[in-house]
Amino acid sequence: MKLATFNINNINGRLENLLAWLARAKPEVVCLQELKSRDTQFPLTRLANAGYGAVWKGEPTWNGVAILARGAEPVLTREALPGDDADRQARYIEAAVDGIVIACLYAPNGNPRPGPKFAYKLAWHERFAAHAGQLLDTGLPVVLAGDYNIVPEPRDIYATRSYDDNALVQPESRAAFAGLIEQGWTDALRKVFPKETLYTFWDYRRNRWPRDAGLRLDHILLSKKLVRKLKAAGIDRDVRGEDNASDHAPVWVELAT
């Protein structure tokens, strides 16, 4: 099984890019973030014509998440992160595909900090960690895939001081990611590439893509059962260089069946 996560940054505005990548990469499962569309605007027919079933949670203008499955219909198990009934932001969706629990997340950015957005980010990650722990305790094969909006380590960002005050690199943010690893999750990219420089996001501003001034924000975490099945992982960097590209590149893993 090839499973990928891709912050598409407007699914309808970049639908042709998405469909072209799906046709080339042929992932069995895809977690999408930043749909930036209402539920009724989700391009279900075009994706179905490309061979993918889908579950999704939309939100106008911002956020939005979806899980696609090639030749199958994902079985929706959850469309919101538990722990705060007042939180209406479309940032989490969960489904079962071929016996694997797929959790797709688009975590809060948290900027500017300090302030309410950073407090929301930290609170959201606390809720996510609590739910991730419950998923791990089930003993089921589980994938946590998405845009975590966290740069886990200094080596996961290009050499710069411009992000020093950014929520993505703060100790509290990094501690949230480290806490998931301590729970027992495995960072798939780092399992396969323990020493390499890896980026998944290049801001549109300041010529960052041509300069390779990137950050690693998009992560796939695997439960113990799936770590044993991990065959390969990668980042489809070329997608970021296309016309009308998202500012993120797809991240993927291959799991033995």
PDB file of N, CA and C in Angstrom, residues 156-221:
ATOM      1  N   ASP A 156      15.302  20.464  10.416  1.00  0.00           N
ATOM      2  CA  ASP A 156      14.139  20.384   9.530  1.00  0.00           C
ATOM      3  C   ASP A 156      13.723  21.742   8.977  1.00  0.00           C
ATOM      4  N   ILE A 157      14.612  22.720   9.043  1.00  0.00           N
ATOM      5  CA  ILE A 157      14.359  24.044   8.482  1.00  0.00           C
ATOM      6  C   ILE A 157      15.677  24.581   7.932  1.00  0.00           C
ATOM      7  N   TYR A 158      15.592  25.321   6.848  1.00  0.00           N
ATOM      8  CA  TYR A 158      16.804  25.900   6.254  1.00  0.00           C
ATOM      9  C   TYR A 158      17.454  26.890   7.218  1.00  0.00           C
ATOM     10  N   ALA A 159      18.722  27.196   6.984  1.00  0.00           N
ATOM     11  CA  ALA A 159      19.467  28.092   7.870  1.00  0.00           C
ATOM     12  C   ALA A 159      18.919  29.512   7.766  1.00  0.00           C
ATOM     13  N   THR A 160      18.296  29.984   8.830  1.00  0.00           N
ATOM     14  CA  THR A 160      17.657  31.295   8.825  1.00  0.00           C
ATOM     15  C   THR A 160      17.387  31.743  10.252  1.00  0.00           C
ATOM     16  N   ARG A 161      17.285  33.042  10.451  1.00  0.00           N
ATOM     17  CA  ARG A 161      16.819  33.586  11.724  1.00  0.00           C
ATOM     18  C   ARG A 161      15.399  34.143  11.578  1.00  0.00           C
ATOM     19  N   SER A 162      14.874  34.128  10.349  1.00  0.00           N
ATOM     20  CA  SER A 162      13.583  34.769  10.094  1.00  0.00           C
ATOM     21  C   SER A 162      12.419  34.045  10.756  1.00  0.00           C
ATOM     22  N   TYR A 163      12.611  32.787  11.147  1.00  0.00           N
ATOM     23  CA  TYR A 163      11.538  32.014  11.777  1.00  0.00           C
ATOM     24  C   TYR A 163      11.710  31.915  13.303  1.00  0.00           C
ATOM     25  N   ASP A 164      12.656  32.644  13.862  1.00  0.00           N
ATOM     26  CA  ASP A 164      12.957  32.476  15.284  1.00  0.00           C
ATOM     27  C   ASP A 164      11.738  32.658  16.194  1.00  0.00           C
ATOM     28  N   ASP A 165      10.859  33.587  15.821  1.00  0.00           N
ATOM     29  CA  ASP A 165       9.682  33.858  16.649  1.00  0.00           C
ATOM     30  C   ASP A 165       8.426  33.154  16.139  1.00  0.00           C
ATOM     31  N   ASN A 166       8.583  32.328  15.117  1.00  0.00           N
ATOM     32  CA  ASN A 166       7.441  31.669  14.488  1.00  0.00           C
ATOM     33  C   ASN A 166       6.930  30.505  15.343  1.00  0.00           C
ATOM     34  N   ALA A 167       5.629  30.329  15.369  1.00  0.00           N
ATOM     35  CA  ALA A 167       5.015  29.258  16.160  1.00  0.00           C
ATOM     36  C   ALA A 167       5.459  27.865  15.718  1.00  0.00           C
ATOM     37  N   LEU A 168       5.869  27.719  14.474  1.00  0.00           N
ATOM     38  CA  LEU A 168       6.231  26.410  13.939  1.00  0.00           C
ATOM     39  C   LEU A 168       7.466  25.801  14.596  1.00  0.00           C
ATOM     40  N   VAL A 169       8.336  26.659  15.156  1.00  0.00           N
ATOM     41  CA  VAL A 169       9.620  26.177  15.662  1.00  0.00           C
ATOM     42  C   VAL A 169       9.785  26.360  17.170  1.00  0.00           C
ATOM     43  N   GLN A 170       8.749  26.772  17.850  1.00  0.00           N
ATOM     44  CA  GLN A 170       8.870  27.052  19.281  1.00  0.00           C
ATOM     45  C   GLN A 170       9.060  25.760  20.086  1.00  0.00           C
ATOM     46  N   PRO A 171       9.724  25.859  21.227  1.00  0.00           N
ATOM     47  CA  PRO A 171       9.932  24.669  22.063  1.00  0.00           C
ATOM     48  C   PRO A 171       8.631  23.955  22.426  1.00  0.00           C
ATOM     49  N   GLU A 172       7.571  24.715  22.688  1.00  0.00           N
ATOM     50  CA  GLU A 172       6.295  24.085  23.044  1.00  0.00           C
ATOM     51  C   GLU A 172       5.736  23.266  21.868  1.00  0.00           C
ATOM     52  N   SER A 173       5.904  23.790  20.647  1.00  0.00           N
ATOM     53  CA  SER A 173       5.436  23.073  19.459  1.00  0.00           C
ATOM     54  C   SER A 173       6.248  21.796  19.262  1.00  0.00           C
ATOM     55  N   ARG A 174       7.550  21.939  19.358  1.00  0.00           N
ATOM     56  CA  ARG A 174       8.419  20.765  19.174  1.00  0.00           C
ATOM     57  C   ARG A 174       8.180  19.728  20.259  1.00  0.00           C
ATOM     58  N   ALA A 175       7.872  20.172  21.454  1.00  0.00           N
ATOM     59  CA  ALA A 175       7.578  19.228  22.532  1.00  0.00           C
ATOM     60  C   ALA A 175       6.319  18.426  22.234  1.00  0.00           C
ATOM     61  N   ALA A 176       5.347  19.054  21.568  1.00  0.00           N
ATOM     62  CA  ALA A 176       4.118  18.344  21.208  1.00  0.00           C
ATOM     63  C   ALA A 176       4.423  17.209  20.236  1.00  0.00           C
ATOM     64  N   PHE A 177       5.273  17.463  19.256  1.00  0.00           N
ATOM     65  CA  PHE A 177       5.641  16.419  18.302  1.00  0.00           C
ATOM     66  C   PHE A 177       6.477  15.340  18.989  1.00  0.00           C
ATOM     67  N   ALA A 178       7.434  15.761  19.796  1.00  0.00           N
ATOM     68  CA  ALA A 178       8.270  14.794  20.506  1.00  0.00           C
ATOM     69  C   ALA A 178       7.436  13.907  21.422  1.00  0.00           C
ATOM     70  N   GLY A 179       6.363  14.472  21.988  1.00  0.00           N
ATOM     71  CA  GLY A 179       5.489  13.695  22.846  1.00  0.00           C
ATOM     72  C   GLY A 179       4.817  12.544  22.125  1.00  0.00           C
ATOM     73  N   LEU A 180       4.495  12.753  20.851  1.00  0.00           N
ATOM     74  CA  LEU A 180       3.903  11.670  20.059  1.00  0.00           C
ATOM     75  C   LEU A 180       4.907  10.543  19.831  1.00  0.00           C
ATOM     76  N   ILE A 181       6.159  10.901  19.573  1.00  0.00           N
ATOM     77  CA  ILE A 181       7.189   9.884  19.399  1.00  0.00           C
ATOM     78  C   ILE A 181       7.378   9.109  20.700  1.00  0.00           C
ATOM     79  N   GLU A 182       7.341   9.825  21.818  1.00  0.00           N
ATOM     80  CA  GLU A 182       7.476   9.166  23.118  1.00  0.00           C
ATOM     81  C   GLU A 182       6.302   8.241  23.409  1.00  0.00           C
ATOM     82  N   GLN A 183       5.139   8.566  22.880  1.00  0.00           N
ATOM     83  CA  GLN A 183       3.969   7.682  23.035  1.00  0.00           C
ATOM     84  C   GLN A 183       4.206   6.325  22.399  1.00  0.00           C
ATOM     85  N   GLY A 184       5.006   6.296  21.329  1.00  0.00           N
ATOM     86  CA  GLY A 184       5.250   5.050  20.618  1.00  0.00           C
ATOM     87  C   GLY A 184       5.041   5.126  19.122  1.00  0.00           C
ATOM     88  N   TRP A 185       4.781   6.324  18.590  1.00  0.00           N
ATOM     89  CA  TRP A 185       4.639   6.503  17.144  1.00  0.00           C
ATOM     90  C   TRP A 185       6.017   6.646  16.500  1.00  0.00           C
ATOM     91  N   THR A 186       6.109   6.245  15.229  1.00  0.00           N
ATOM     92  CA  THR A 186       7.358   6.338  14.482  1.00  0.00           C
ATOM     93  C   THR A 186       7.205   7.314  13.327  1.00  0.00           C
ATOM     94  N   ASP A 187       8.121   8.263  13.242  1.00  0.00           N
ATOM     95  CA  ASP A 187       8.185   9.225  12.152  1.00  0.00           C
ATOM     96  C   ASP A 187       8.743   8.496  10.928  1.00  0.00           C
ATOM     97  N   ALA A 188       7.888   8.203   9.957  1.00  0.00           N
ATOM     98  CA  ALA A 188       8.268   7.333   8.837  1.00  0.00           C
ATOM     99  C   ALA A 188       9.416   7.907   8.008  1.00  0.00           C
ATOM    100  N   LEU A 189       9.373   9.208   7.726  1.00  0.00           N
ATOM    101  CA  LEU A 189      10.451   9.794   6.932  1.00  0.00           C
ATOM    102  C   LEU A 189      11.791   9.671   7.648  1.00  0.00           C
ATOM    103  N   ARG A 190      11.816   9.943   8.933  1.00  0.00           N
ATOM    104  CA  ARG A 190      13.070   9.844   9.671  1.00  0.00           C
ATOM    105  C   ARG A 190      13.522   8.389   9.875  1.00  0.00           C
ATOM    106  N   LYS A 191      12.587   7.467   9.857  1.00  0.00           N
ATOM    107  CA  LYS A 191      12.958   6.054   9.924  1.00  0.00           C
ATOM    108  C   LYS A 191      13.737   5.648   8.679  1.00  0.00           C
ATOM    109  N   VAL A 192      13.291   6.146   7.530  1.00  0.00           N
ATOM    110  CA  VAL A 192      13.928   5.791   6.255  1.00  0.00           C
ATOM    111  C   VAL A 192      15.134   6.683   5.967  1.00  0.00           C
ATOM    112  N   PHE A 193      15.045   7.953   6.361  1.00  0.00           N
ATOM    113  CA  PHE A 193      16.124   8.917   6.098  1.00  0.00           C
ATOM    114  C   PHE A 193      16.581   9.552   7.419  1.00  0.00           C
ATOM    115  N   PRO A 194      17.342   8.825   8.221  1.00  0.00           N
ATOM    116  CA  PRO A 194      17.676   9.308   9.564  1.00  0.00           C
ATOM    117  C   PRO A 194      18.593  10.523   9.593  1.00  0.00           C
ATOM    118  N   LYS A 195      19.365  10.764   8.537  1.00  0.00           N
ATOM    119  CA  LYS A 195      20.361  11.837   8.572  1.00  0.00           C
ATOM    120  C   LYS A 195      20.171  12.893   7.484  1.00  0.00           C
ATOM    121  N   GLU A 196      19.320  12.634   6.514  1.00  0.00           N
ATOM    122  CA  GLU A 196      19.202  13.527   5.367  1.00  0.00           C
ATOM    123  C   GLU A 196      18.460  14.819   5.715  1.00  0.00           C
ATOM    124  N   THR A 197      18.717  15.844   4.914  1.00  0.00           N
ATOM    125  CA  THR A 197      17.959  17.088   4.983  1.00  0.00           C
ATOM    126  C   THR A 197      16.657  16.885   4.218  1.00  0.00           C
ATOM    127  N   LEU A 198      15.537  17.106   4.878  1.00  0.00           N
ATOM    128  CA  LEU A 198      14.222  16.847   4.290  1.00  0.00           C
ATOM    129  C   LEU A 198      13.326  18.062   4.468  1.00  0.00           C
ATOM    130  N   TYR A 199      12.739  18.528   3.372  1.00  0.00           N
ATOM    131  CA  TYR A 199      11.762  19.615   3.429  1.00  0.00           C
ATOM    132  C   TYR A 199      10.493  19.186   2.706  1.00  0.00           C
ATOM    133  N   THR A 200       9.344  19.690   3.189  1.00  0.00           N
ATOM    134  CA  THR A 200       8.059  19.393   2.547  1.00  0.00           C
ATOM    135  C   THR A 200       7.276  20.646   2.199  1.00  0.00           C
ATOM    136  N   PHE A 201       7.771  21.812   2.629  1.00  0.00           N
ATOM    137  CA  PHE A 201       7.066  23.086   2.452  1.00  0.00           C
ATOM    138  C   PHE A 201       8.069  24.165   2.094  1.00  0.00           C
ATOM    139  N   TRP A 202       7.701  24.965   1.075  1.00  0.00           N
ATOM    140  CA  TRP A 202       8.505  26.100   0.659  1.00  0.00           C
ATOM    141  C   TRP A 202       7.554  27.272   0.454  1.00  0.00           C
ATOM    142  N   ASP A 203       7.674  28.289   1.278  1.00  0.00           N
ATOM    143  CA  ASP A 203       6.792  29.454   1.200  1.00  0.00           C
ATOM    144  C   ASP A 203       6.875  30.097  -0.183  1.00  0.00           C
ATOM    145  N   TYR A 204       5.745  30.684  -0.611  1.00  0.00           N
ATOM    146  CA  TYR A 204       5.726  31.370  -1.900  1.00  0.00           C
ATOM    147  C   TYR A 204       6.605  32.625  -1.898  1.00  0.00           C
ATOM    148  N   ARG A 205       6.802  33.203  -0.744  1.00  0.00           N
ATOM    149  CA  ARG A 205       7.499  34.484  -0.646  1.00  0.00           C
ATOM    150  C   ARG A 205       9.021  34.313  -0.627  1.00  0.00           C
ATOM    151  N   ARG A 206       9.702  35.390  -0.998  1.00  0.00           N
ATOM    152  CA  ARG A 206      11.160  35.506  -0.883  1.00  0.00           C
ATOM    153  C   ARG A 206      11.908  34.420  -1.650  1.00  0.00           C
ATOM    154  N   ASN A 207      11.330  33.981  -2.771  1.00  0.00           N
ATOM    155  CA  ASN A 207      12.046  33.080  -3.675  1.00  0.00           C
ATOM    156  C   ASN A 207      12.486  31.780  -2.983  1.00  0.00           C
ATOM    157  N   ARG A 208      11.678  31.307  -2.037  1.00  0.00           N
ATOM    158  CA  ARG A 208      12.134  30.197  -1.193  1.00  0.00           C
ATOM    159  C   ARG A 208      12.210  28.861  -1.936  1.00  0.00           C
ATOM    160  N   TRP A 209      11.345  28.627  -2.916  1.00  0.00           N
ATOM    161  CA  TRP A 209      11.444  27.359  -3.648  1.00  0.00           C
ATOM    162  C   TRP A 209      12.725  27.291  -4.480  1.00  0.00           C
ATOM    163  N   PRO A 210      13.036  28.294  -5.315  1.00  0.00           N
ATOM    164  CA  PRO A 210      14.294  28.219  -6.069  1.00  0.00           C
ATOM    165  C   PRO A 210      15.534  28.149  -5.174  1.00  0.00           C
ATOM    166  N   ARG A 211      15.457  28.730  -3.981  1.00  0.00           N
ATOM    167  CA  ARG A 211      16.588  28.706  -3.049  1.00  0.00           C
ATOM    168  C   ARG A 211      16.617  27.441  -2.196  1.00  0.00           C
ATOM    169  N   ASP A 212      15.620  26.597  -2.331  1.00  0.00           N
ATOM    170  CA  ASP A 212      15.456  25.415  -1.480  1.00  0.00           C
ATOM    171  C   ASP A 212      15.451  25.801   0.001  1.00  0.00           C
ATOM    172  N   ALA A 213      14.769  26.894   0.292  1.00  0.00           N
ATOM    173  CA  ALA A 213      14.638  27.371   1.664  1.00  0.00           C
ATOM    174  C   ALA A 213      13.347  26.789   2.247  1.00  0.00           C
ATOM    175  N   GLY A 214      13.432  25.536   2.663  1.00  0.00           N
ATOM    176  CA  GLY A 214      12.232  24.799   3.035  1.00  0.00           C
ATOM    177  C   GLY A 214      12.127  24.467   4.504  1.00  0.00           C
ATOM    178  N   LEU A 215      10.990  23.859   4.851  1.00  0.00           N
ATOM    179  CA  LEU A 215      10.697  23.380   6.191  1.00  0.00           C
ATOM    180  C   LEU A 215      10.055  22.004   6.076  1.00  0.00           C
ATOM    181  N   ARG A 216      10.224  21.188   7.095  1.00  0.00           N
ATOM    182  CA  ARG A 216       9.528  19.892   7.141  1.00  0.00           C
ATOM    183  C   ARG A 216       8.346  20.026   8.096  1.00  0.00           C
ATOM    184  N   LEU A 217       7.163  20.135   7.522  1.00  0.00           N
ATOM    185  CA  LEU A 217       5.924  20.331   8.283  1.00  0.00           C
ATOM    186  C   LEU A 217       4.958  19.154   8.168  1.00  0.00           C
ATOM    187  N   ASP A 218       5.115  18.357   7.113  1.00  0.00           N
ATOM    188  CA  ASP A 218       4.156  17.299   6.791  1.00  0.00           C
ATOM    189  C   ASP A 218       4.749  15.954   7.198  1.00  0.00           C
ATOM    190  N   HIS A 219       4.017  15.225   8.023  1.00  0.00           N
ATOM    191  CA  HIS A 219       4.575  14.031   8.646  1.00  0.00           C
ATOM    192  C   HIS A 219       3.595  12.862   8.566  1.00  0.00           C
ATOM    193  N   ILE A 220       4.165  11.676   8.490  1.00  0.00           N
ATOM    194  CA  ILE A 220       3.387  10.437   8.563  1.00  0.00           C
ATOM    195  C   ILE A 220       3.931   9.631   9.734  1.00  0.00           C
ATOM    196  N   LEU A 221       3.113   9.473  10.765  1.00  0.00           N
ATOM    197  CA  LEU A 221       3.488   8.690  11.937  1.00  0.00           C
ATOM    198  C   LEU A 221       2.783   7.340  11.887  1.00  0.00           C
TER     199      LEU A 221
END
